[in-house]
Amino acid sequence: MKFIHTADWHLGNRMHDIDRTFEVKAFFEWLKGEIVLENAEALVVAGDIFDTVNPSTEAKTIFHDFLFSLLGTCCKNVVIVGGNHDSGMLLDSEKSLLSALNIFIVGSAANSKIEDMVFELKNSEGEARAVCAAVPFLRESELREFCDENSEDGTFCDKAYGNFYKKVYEEAEKVRAGRNIPLIATGHLYAADLEGRFENVKKEISGDDGRKMLDVVGKLGSVHAGIFPKEFDYVALGHIHYSTMVCKNNKIRYSGSPFVMGFDEANIARFVLSVNAEKNSTEVEKIEIPKTVEFRRLNGDFLTIRTELEKYLDKKTAVETFLELYYKKEAGINIYDQLEELINSLEEKNVYVVNLRVQESENSGDFFNETYDMEEMAALKPEKIFENLILAKSRIETEGKTADEVEKEKNEIVGTYLPFFMETFAEMENEPEK
């Protein structure tokens, strides 16, 4: 059976208050076309349909319009499971209505028995083509009854998830009843041993904004590939926003999100997965999603960022472009004042700066913060402290100047005032103690 695996739509997301309606509708139009092109008999969406538990009316309308647009196509089955961002109750409230259209929803394990999560996927003639075990995001309270507290083997997550998927598999085998059709499972969780973005990294990882990257759902830790019975012919996962395999296993995959959810993800290619699953045989093809909106993070000092911004002045961009500036702070430069006019002029070129973040550095003049302990403060030379403080108070005009010219002006300011400071400092040092 051929189907499309996708996940983590996060409908209603407004990252930095960006209206993403055009981007979402363009993706759904493209996805419908790919389903027809691939002659896919099913669509599997592995959680985080919406960005919040209380999505807007517009987000729900776009969701329903897309589902109804698939009626009459080759796609005769749609499988939707809830993620940690979703309201399981909201999704399950539509279950009985949409099931009549072969749109199968499992929003929450709390509202479903295991036998309700397992069902056949059929073709247009009503013949069973696969058995699906639609497992949604499992909360700790839902997992606890499946964890053998007396067993010392494995973590809580491995034991609980392992027992849950074992019971789901047993139910799926009952439904398959010996027929030569594949078993497909879903999940919305964080699996260990991912390939790609954080491949086999054991140390703590930080993005280029200096913040630790975490993919773990809530308080639950990661789980290992062994929790999934090997008899499943494919496991469609959600939660991780980039496309990856688990433990190099071609049958256990994350599709990734079709949308950028943070500027640290801006350079990652987006995919849906075309899966051709037969009993004991699975082939997967990654299909890259075309960009209809551009996201980019610009890193560096003032002149680096200004140079990159000025490149957009040459011509209007083909698609809307949203930028985050990550500025490595320099003493004496107020980036807000210096770039305001340039940023405003870029909007005519379809380019929008939606976020500006400032990274403090030892040269920024901001010495008296939590990044310095007392020993580090004591090690700083007084002339260095004064140099950074005087530059922080100075407003250096950078418009139209080269890096060398800006550096020369800094040196002139320091050269003018530093001798007076050092003279005063020496007098204070030589004063007898009272």
PDB file of C-alpha atoms in Angstrom, residues 164-361:
ATOM      1  CA  PHE A 164       1.822  -0.206  25.100  1.00  0.00           C
ATOM      2  CA  TYR A 165       3.063  -0.899  21.575  1.00  0.00           C
ATOM      3  CA  LYS A 166       3.174  -4.621  22.328  1.00  0.00           C
ATOM      4  CA  LYS A 167      -0.548  -4.576  23.155  1.00  0.00           C
ATOM      5  CA  VAL A 168      -1.292  -2.445  20.107  1.00  0.00           C
ATOM      6  CA  TYR A 169       0.648  -4.877  17.913  1.00  0.00           C
ATOM      7  CA  GLU A 170      -1.239  -7.854  19.338  1.00  0.00           C
ATOM      8  CA  GLU A 171      -4.520  -6.146  18.482  1.00  0.00           C
ATOM      9  CA  ALA A 172      -3.235  -5.325  14.985  1.00  0.00           C
ATOM     10  CA  GLU A 173      -2.371  -8.986  14.389  1.00  0.00           C
ATOM     11  CA  LYS A 174      -5.911  -9.956  15.385  1.00  0.00           C
ATOM     12  CA  VAL A 175      -7.322  -7.531  12.806  1.00  0.00           C
ATOM     13  CA  ARG A 176      -4.862  -8.684  10.134  1.00  0.00           C
ATOM     14  CA  ALA A 177      -6.030 -12.267  10.786  1.00  0.00           C
ATOM     15  CA  GLY A 178      -3.228 -13.888   8.819  1.00  0.00           C
ATOM     16  CA  ARG A 179      -3.777 -11.876   5.642  1.00  0.00           C
ATOM     17  CA  ASN A 180      -0.819 -10.800   3.511  1.00  0.00           C
ATOM     18  CA  ILE A 181      -1.183  -7.068   4.225  1.00  0.00           C
ATOM     19  CA  PRO A 182       1.228  -4.694   6.013  1.00  0.00           C
ATOM     20  CA  LEU A 183       1.012  -3.353   9.575  1.00  0.00           C
ATOM     21  CA  ILE A 184       1.451   0.410   9.962  1.00  0.00           C
ATOM     22  CA  ALA A 185       1.827   2.211  13.303  1.00  0.00           C
ATOM     23  CA  THR A 186       2.033   5.854  14.344  1.00  0.00           C
ATOM     24  CA  GLY A 187       3.490   7.685  17.310  1.00  0.00           C
ATOM     25  CA  HIS A 188       4.178  11.166  18.598  1.00  0.00           C
ATOM     26  CA  LEU A 189       7.233  10.985  20.835  1.00  0.00           C
ATOM     27  CA  TYR A 190      10.953  11.598  21.057  1.00  0.00           C
ATOM     28  CA  ALA A 191      13.049   8.631  19.937  1.00  0.00           C
ATOM     29  CA  ALA A 192      16.739   8.180  20.684  1.00  0.00           C
ATOM     30  CA  ASP A 193      19.504   7.597  18.116  1.00  0.00           C
ATOM     31  CA  LEU A 194      18.239   9.947  15.435  1.00  0.00           C
ATOM     32  CA  GLU A 195      20.116  10.392  12.188  1.00  0.00           C
ATOM     33  CA  GLY A 196      20.876  13.733  10.599  1.00  0.00           C
ATOM     34  CA  ARG A 197      20.623  16.999  12.442  1.00  0.00           C
ATOM     35  CA  PHE A 198      22.014  15.858  15.800  1.00  0.00           C
ATOM     36  CA  GLU A 199      23.571  12.619  14.600  1.00  0.00           C
ATOM     37  CA  ASN A 200      24.872  10.506  17.473  1.00  0.00           C
ATOM     38  CA  VAL A 201      25.854  13.552  19.546  1.00  0.00           C
ATOM     39  CA  LYS A 202      26.282  12.703  23.204  1.00  0.00           C
ATOM     40  CA  LYS A 203      27.196  16.126  24.555  1.00  0.00           C
ATOM     41  CA  GLU A 204      24.833  19.020  25.236  1.00  0.00           C
ATOM     42  CA  ILE A 205      24.034  20.814  22.004  1.00  0.00           C
ATOM     43  CA  SER A 206      23.408  24.521  21.528  1.00  0.00           C
ATOM     44  CA  GLY A 207      22.204  26.405  18.517  1.00  0.00           C
ATOM     45  CA  ASP A 208      23.953  29.449  17.118  1.00  0.00           C
ATOM     46  CA  ASP A 209      21.921  31.564  19.523  1.00  0.00           C
ATOM     47  CA  GLY A 210      23.680  29.824  22.408  1.00  0.00           C
ATOM     48  CA  ARG A 211      20.539  28.130  23.662  1.00  0.00           C
ATOM     49  CA  LYS A 212      20.322  24.410  24.299  1.00  0.00           C
ATOM     50  CA  MET A 213      18.227  22.548  21.739  1.00  0.00           C
ATOM     51  CA  LEU A 214      15.734  20.172  23.293  1.00  0.00           C
ATOM     52  CA  ASP A 215      13.486  17.782  21.436  1.00  0.00           C
ATOM     53  CA  VAL A 216      12.116  15.881  24.432  1.00  0.00           C
ATOM     54  CA  VAL A 217       8.344  16.028  24.927  1.00  0.00           C
ATOM     55  CA  GLY A 218       7.503  17.583  28.299  1.00  0.00           C
ATOM     56  CA  LYS A 219       8.997  15.608  31.181  1.00  0.00           C
ATOM     57  CA  LEU A 220       9.163  12.369  29.226  1.00  0.00           C
ATOM     58  CA  GLY A 221      12.569  11.195  28.086  1.00  0.00           C
ATOM     59  CA  SER A 222      13.580   9.560  24.838  1.00  0.00           C
ATOM     60  CA  VAL A 223      12.656   6.027  23.845  1.00  0.00           C
ATOM     61  CA  HIS A 224      14.612   3.472  21.843  1.00  0.00           C
ATOM     62  CA  ALA A 225      13.714   1.772  18.592  1.00  0.00           C
ATOM     63  CA  GLY A 226      13.291  -1.546  20.387  1.00  0.00           C
ATOM     64  CA  ILE A 227       9.936  -0.473  21.836  1.00  0.00           C
ATOM     65  CA  PHE A 228       8.347  -0.988  18.406  1.00  0.00           C
ATOM     66  CA  PRO A 229       7.669  -4.638  17.553  1.00  0.00           C
ATOM     67  CA  LYS A 230       9.753  -5.546  14.515  1.00  0.00           C
ATOM     68  CA  GLU A 231       6.656  -6.936  12.812  1.00  0.00           C
ATOM     69  CA  PHE A 232       5.427  -3.422  12.098  1.00  0.00           C
ATOM     70  CA  ASP A 233       6.192  -2.745   8.438  1.00  0.00           C
ATOM     71  CA  TYR A 234       6.340   1.014   9.003  1.00  0.00           C
ATOM     72  CA  VAL A 235       6.176   3.370  12.002  1.00  0.00           C
ATOM     73  CA  ALA A 236       5.156   6.948  11.138  1.00  0.00           C
ATOM     74  CA  LEU A 237       6.397   9.335  13.819  1.00  0.00           C
ATOM     75  CA  GLY A 238       5.810  12.964  14.669  1.00  0.00           C
ATOM     76  CA  HIS A 239       7.269  15.555  17.051  1.00  0.00           C
ATOM     77  CA  ILE A 240      10.749  16.082  15.580  1.00  0.00           C
ATOM     78  CA  HIS A 241      10.615  18.889  13.025  1.00  0.00           C
ATOM     79  CA  TYR A 242      13.233  17.549  10.611  1.00  0.00           C
ATOM     80  CA  SER A 243      13.072  14.395   8.504  1.00  0.00           C
ATOM     81  CA  THR A 244      15.086  11.554  10.025  1.00  0.00           C
ATOM     82  CA  MET A 245      15.322   7.821  10.652  1.00  0.00           C
ATOM     83  CA  VAL A 246      15.453   6.230  14.089  1.00  0.00           C
ATOM     84  CA  CYS A 247      18.542   4.110  14.707  1.00  0.00           C
ATOM     85  CA  LYS A 248      19.173   3.979  10.917  1.00  0.00           C
ATOM     86  CA  ASN A 249      15.994   1.940  10.560  1.00  0.00           C
ATOM     87  CA  ASN A 250      14.289   2.678   7.260  1.00  0.00           C
ATOM     88  CA  LYS A 251      10.947   1.503   8.701  1.00  0.00           C
ATOM     89  CA  ILE A 252      10.893   3.942  11.669  1.00  0.00           C
ATOM     90  CA  ARG A 253      10.874   7.544  10.531  1.00  0.00           C
ATOM     91  CA  TYR A 254       9.976  11.125  11.296  1.00  0.00           C
ATOM     92  CA  SER A 255       8.668  13.063   8.318  1.00  0.00           C
ATOM     93  CA  GLY A 256       9.449  16.402   9.935  1.00  0.00           C
ATOM     94  CA  SER A 257       7.273  19.504   9.824  1.00  0.00           C
ATOM     95  CA  PRO A 258       6.429  21.132   6.489  1.00  0.00           C
ATOM     96  CA  PHE A 259       6.853  24.538   8.126  1.00  0.00           C
ATOM     97  CA  VAL A 260       9.654  26.447   9.858  1.00  0.00           C
ATOM     98  CA  MET A 261       8.806  26.638  13.560  1.00  0.00           C
ATOM     99  CA  GLY A 262      11.842  28.663  14.623  1.00  0.00           C
ATOM    100  CA  PHE A 263      14.690  30.494  12.910  1.00  0.00           C
ATOM    101  CA  ASP A 264      17.122  27.835  14.141  1.00  0.00           C
ATOM    102  CA  GLU A 265      15.261  25.526  11.707  1.00  0.00           C
ATOM    103  CA  ALA A 266      15.334  27.955   8.776  1.00  0.00           C
ATOM    104  CA  ASN A 267      18.023  26.151   6.757  1.00  0.00           C
ATOM    105  CA  ILE A 268      16.537  22.665   7.066  1.00  0.00           C
ATOM    106  CA  ALA A 269      14.929  21.174   3.956  1.00  0.00           C
ATOM    107  CA  ARG A 270      11.293  20.131   4.396  1.00  0.00           C
ATOM    108  CA  PHE A 271       9.861  16.809   3.228  1.00  0.00           C
ATOM    109  CA  VAL A 272       6.874  14.528   3.139  1.00  0.00           C
ATOM    110  CA  LEU A 273       7.544  10.803   2.863  1.00  0.00           C
ATOM    111  CA  SER A 274       6.078   8.568   0.187  1.00  0.00           C
ATOM    112  CA  VAL A 275       5.877   5.077   1.693  1.00  0.00           C
ATOM    113  CA  ASN A 276       5.210   1.875  -0.228  1.00  0.00           C
ATOM    114  CA  ALA A 277       4.571  -0.751   2.449  1.00  0.00           C
ATOM    115  CA  GLU A 278       3.993  -4.418   1.875  1.00  0.00           C
ATOM    116  CA  LYS A 279       4.239  -7.217   4.401  1.00  0.00           C
ATOM    117  CA  ASN A 280       7.944  -7.578   5.260  1.00  0.00           C
ATOM    118  CA  SER A 281       8.936  -5.016   2.634  1.00  0.00           C
ATOM    119  CA  THR A 282       8.990  -1.215   2.816  1.00  0.00           C
ATOM    120  CA  GLU A 283      10.302   1.438   0.434  1.00  0.00           C
ATOM    121  CA  VAL A 284      10.465   5.129   1.393  1.00  0.00           C
ATOM    122  CA  GLU A 285      11.034   8.150  -0.826  1.00  0.00           C
ATOM    123  CA  LYS A 286      11.594  11.670   0.510  1.00  0.00           C
ATOM    124  CA  ILE A 287       9.745  14.358  -1.456  1.00  0.00           C
ATOM    125  CA  GLU A 288      11.037  17.871  -0.852  1.00  0.00           C
ATOM    126  CA  ILE A 289       8.425  20.553  -0.220  1.00  0.00           C
ATOM    127  CA  PRO A 290       8.869  23.685  -2.363  1.00  0.00           C
ATOM    128  CA  LYS A 291       9.411  26.957  -0.507  1.00  0.00           C
ATOM    129  CA  THR A 292       6.637  29.506  -0.813  1.00  0.00           C
ATOM    130  CA  VAL A 293       8.042  31.720   1.966  1.00  0.00           C
ATOM    131  CA  GLU A 294      11.687  32.328   2.868  1.00  0.00           C
ATOM    132  CA  PHE A 295      13.007  32.400   6.442  1.00  0.00           C
ATOM    133  CA  ARG A 296      16.564  33.344   7.292  1.00  0.00           C
ATOM    134  CA  ARG A 297      18.631  34.228  10.337  1.00  0.00           C
ATOM    135  CA  LEU A 298      21.461  36.760   9.895  1.00  0.00           C
ATOM    136  CA  ASN A 299      24.287  36.433  12.424  1.00  0.00           C
ATOM    137  CA  GLY A 300      27.231  38.702  13.114  1.00  0.00           C
ATOM    138  CA  ASP A 301      28.433  42.127  14.077  1.00  0.00           C
ATOM    139  CA  PHE A 302      26.811  45.345  12.886  1.00  0.00           C
ATOM    140  CA  LEU A 303      28.679  45.688   9.612  1.00  0.00           C
ATOM    141  CA  THR A 304      28.157  42.020   8.687  1.00  0.00           C
ATOM    142  CA  ILE A 305      24.409  42.290   9.258  1.00  0.00           C
ATOM    143  CA  ARG A 306      24.137  45.619   7.443  1.00  0.00           C
ATOM    144  CA  THR A 307      26.009  44.226   4.430  1.00  0.00           C
ATOM    145  CA  GLU A 308      23.676  41.216   4.248  1.00  0.00           C
ATOM    146  CA  LEU A 309      20.588  43.431   4.531  1.00  0.00           C
ATOM    147  CA  GLU A 310      21.813  45.763   1.776  1.00  0.00           C
ATOM    148  CA  LYS A 311      22.004  42.830  -0.647  1.00  0.00           C
ATOM    149  CA  TYR A 312      18.199  42.693  -0.577  1.00  0.00           C
ATOM    150  CA  LEU A 313      17.982  46.274  -1.919  1.00  0.00           C
ATOM    151  CA  ASP A 314      19.035  45.203  -5.407  1.00  0.00           C
ATOM    152  CA  LYS A 315      15.717  43.643  -6.404  1.00  0.00           C
ATOM    153  CA  LYS A 316      12.361  42.582  -5.032  1.00  0.00           C
ATOM    154  CA  THR A 317      12.375  38.996  -3.758  1.00  0.00           C
ATOM    155  CA  ALA A 318      10.182  36.437  -5.517  1.00  0.00           C
ATOM    156  CA  VAL A 319       8.625  35.284  -2.239  1.00  0.00           C
ATOM    157  CA  GLU A 320       8.010  36.950   1.084  1.00  0.00           C
ATOM    158  CA  THR A 321      11.217  36.832   3.108  1.00  0.00           C
ATOM    159  CA  PHE A 322      11.265  37.011   6.901  1.00  0.00           C
ATOM    160  CA  LEU A 323      14.496  37.701   8.731  1.00  0.00           C
ATOM    161  CA  GLU A 324      15.753  37.362  12.278  1.00  0.00           C
ATOM    162  CA  LEU A 325      18.832  39.401  13.124  1.00  0.00           C
ATOM    163  CA  TYR A 326      21.146  37.888  15.715  1.00  0.00           C
ATOM    164  CA  TYR A 327      23.501  40.711  16.572  1.00  0.00           C
ATOM    165  CA  LYS A 328      26.741  40.192  18.459  1.00  0.00           C
ATOM    166  CA  LYS A 329      26.739  43.390  20.478  1.00  0.00           C
ATOM    167  CA  GLU A 330      29.542  45.900  20.056  1.00  0.00           C
ATOM    168  CA  ALA A 331      30.366  48.797  22.320  1.00  0.00           C
ATOM    169  CA  GLY A 332      29.290  52.189  21.047  1.00  0.00           C
ATOM    170  CA  ILE A 333      26.793  50.964  18.430  1.00  0.00           C
ATOM    171  CA  ASN A 334      23.016  51.134  18.821  1.00  0.00           C
ATOM    172  CA  ILE A 335      21.873  48.737  16.115  1.00  0.00           C
ATOM    173  CA  TYR A 336      18.228  49.778  16.525  1.00  0.00           C
ATOM    174  CA  ASP A 337      18.978  53.363  15.545  1.00  0.00           C
ATOM    175  CA  GLN A 338      21.497  52.510  12.841  1.00  0.00           C
ATOM    176  CA  LEU A 339      19.353  50.020  10.926  1.00  0.00           C
ATOM    177  CA  GLU A 340      15.836  51.419  11.349  1.00  0.00           C
ATOM    178  CA  GLU A 341      15.749  53.274   8.031  1.00  0.00           C
ATOM    179  CA  LEU A 342      17.276  50.353   6.114  1.00  0.00           C
ATOM    180  CA  ILE A 343      14.863  47.848   7.661  1.00  0.00           C
ATOM    181  CA  ASN A 344      11.859  49.997   6.765  1.00  0.00           C
ATOM    182  CA  SER A 345      13.037  50.379   3.162  1.00  0.00           C
ATOM    183  CA  LEU A 346      13.343  46.588   2.762  1.00  0.00           C
ATOM    184  CA  GLU A 347       9.591  46.134   3.109  1.00  0.00           C
ATOM    185  CA  GLU A 348       9.218  47.517  -0.418  1.00  0.00           C
ATOM    186  CA  LYS A 349      11.371  44.566  -1.536  1.00  0.00           C
ATOM    187  CA  ASN A 350       9.111  42.010   0.157  1.00  0.00           C
ATOM    188  CA  VAL A 351      11.655  41.550   2.981  1.00  0.00           C
ATOM    189  CA  TYR A 352      10.613  41.869   6.626  1.00  0.00           C
ATOM    190  CA  VAL A 353      12.785  41.887   9.745  1.00  0.00           C
ATOM    191  CA  VAL A 354      10.510  40.304  12.340  1.00  0.00           C
ATOM    192  CA  ASN A 355      12.911  39.769  15.212  1.00  0.00           C
ATOM    193  CA  LEU A 356      16.155  41.244  16.487  1.00  0.00           C
ATOM    194  CA  ARG A 357      18.126  39.529  19.212  1.00  0.00           C
ATOM    195  CA  VAL A 358      21.244  40.841  20.888  1.00  0.00           C
ATOM    196  CA  GLN A 359      24.015  38.623  22.183  1.00  0.00           C
ATOM    197  CA  GLU A 360      26.046  40.257  24.926  1.00  0.00           C
ATOM    198  CA  SER A 361      29.809  39.875  24.614  1.00  0.00           C
TER     199      SER A 361
END
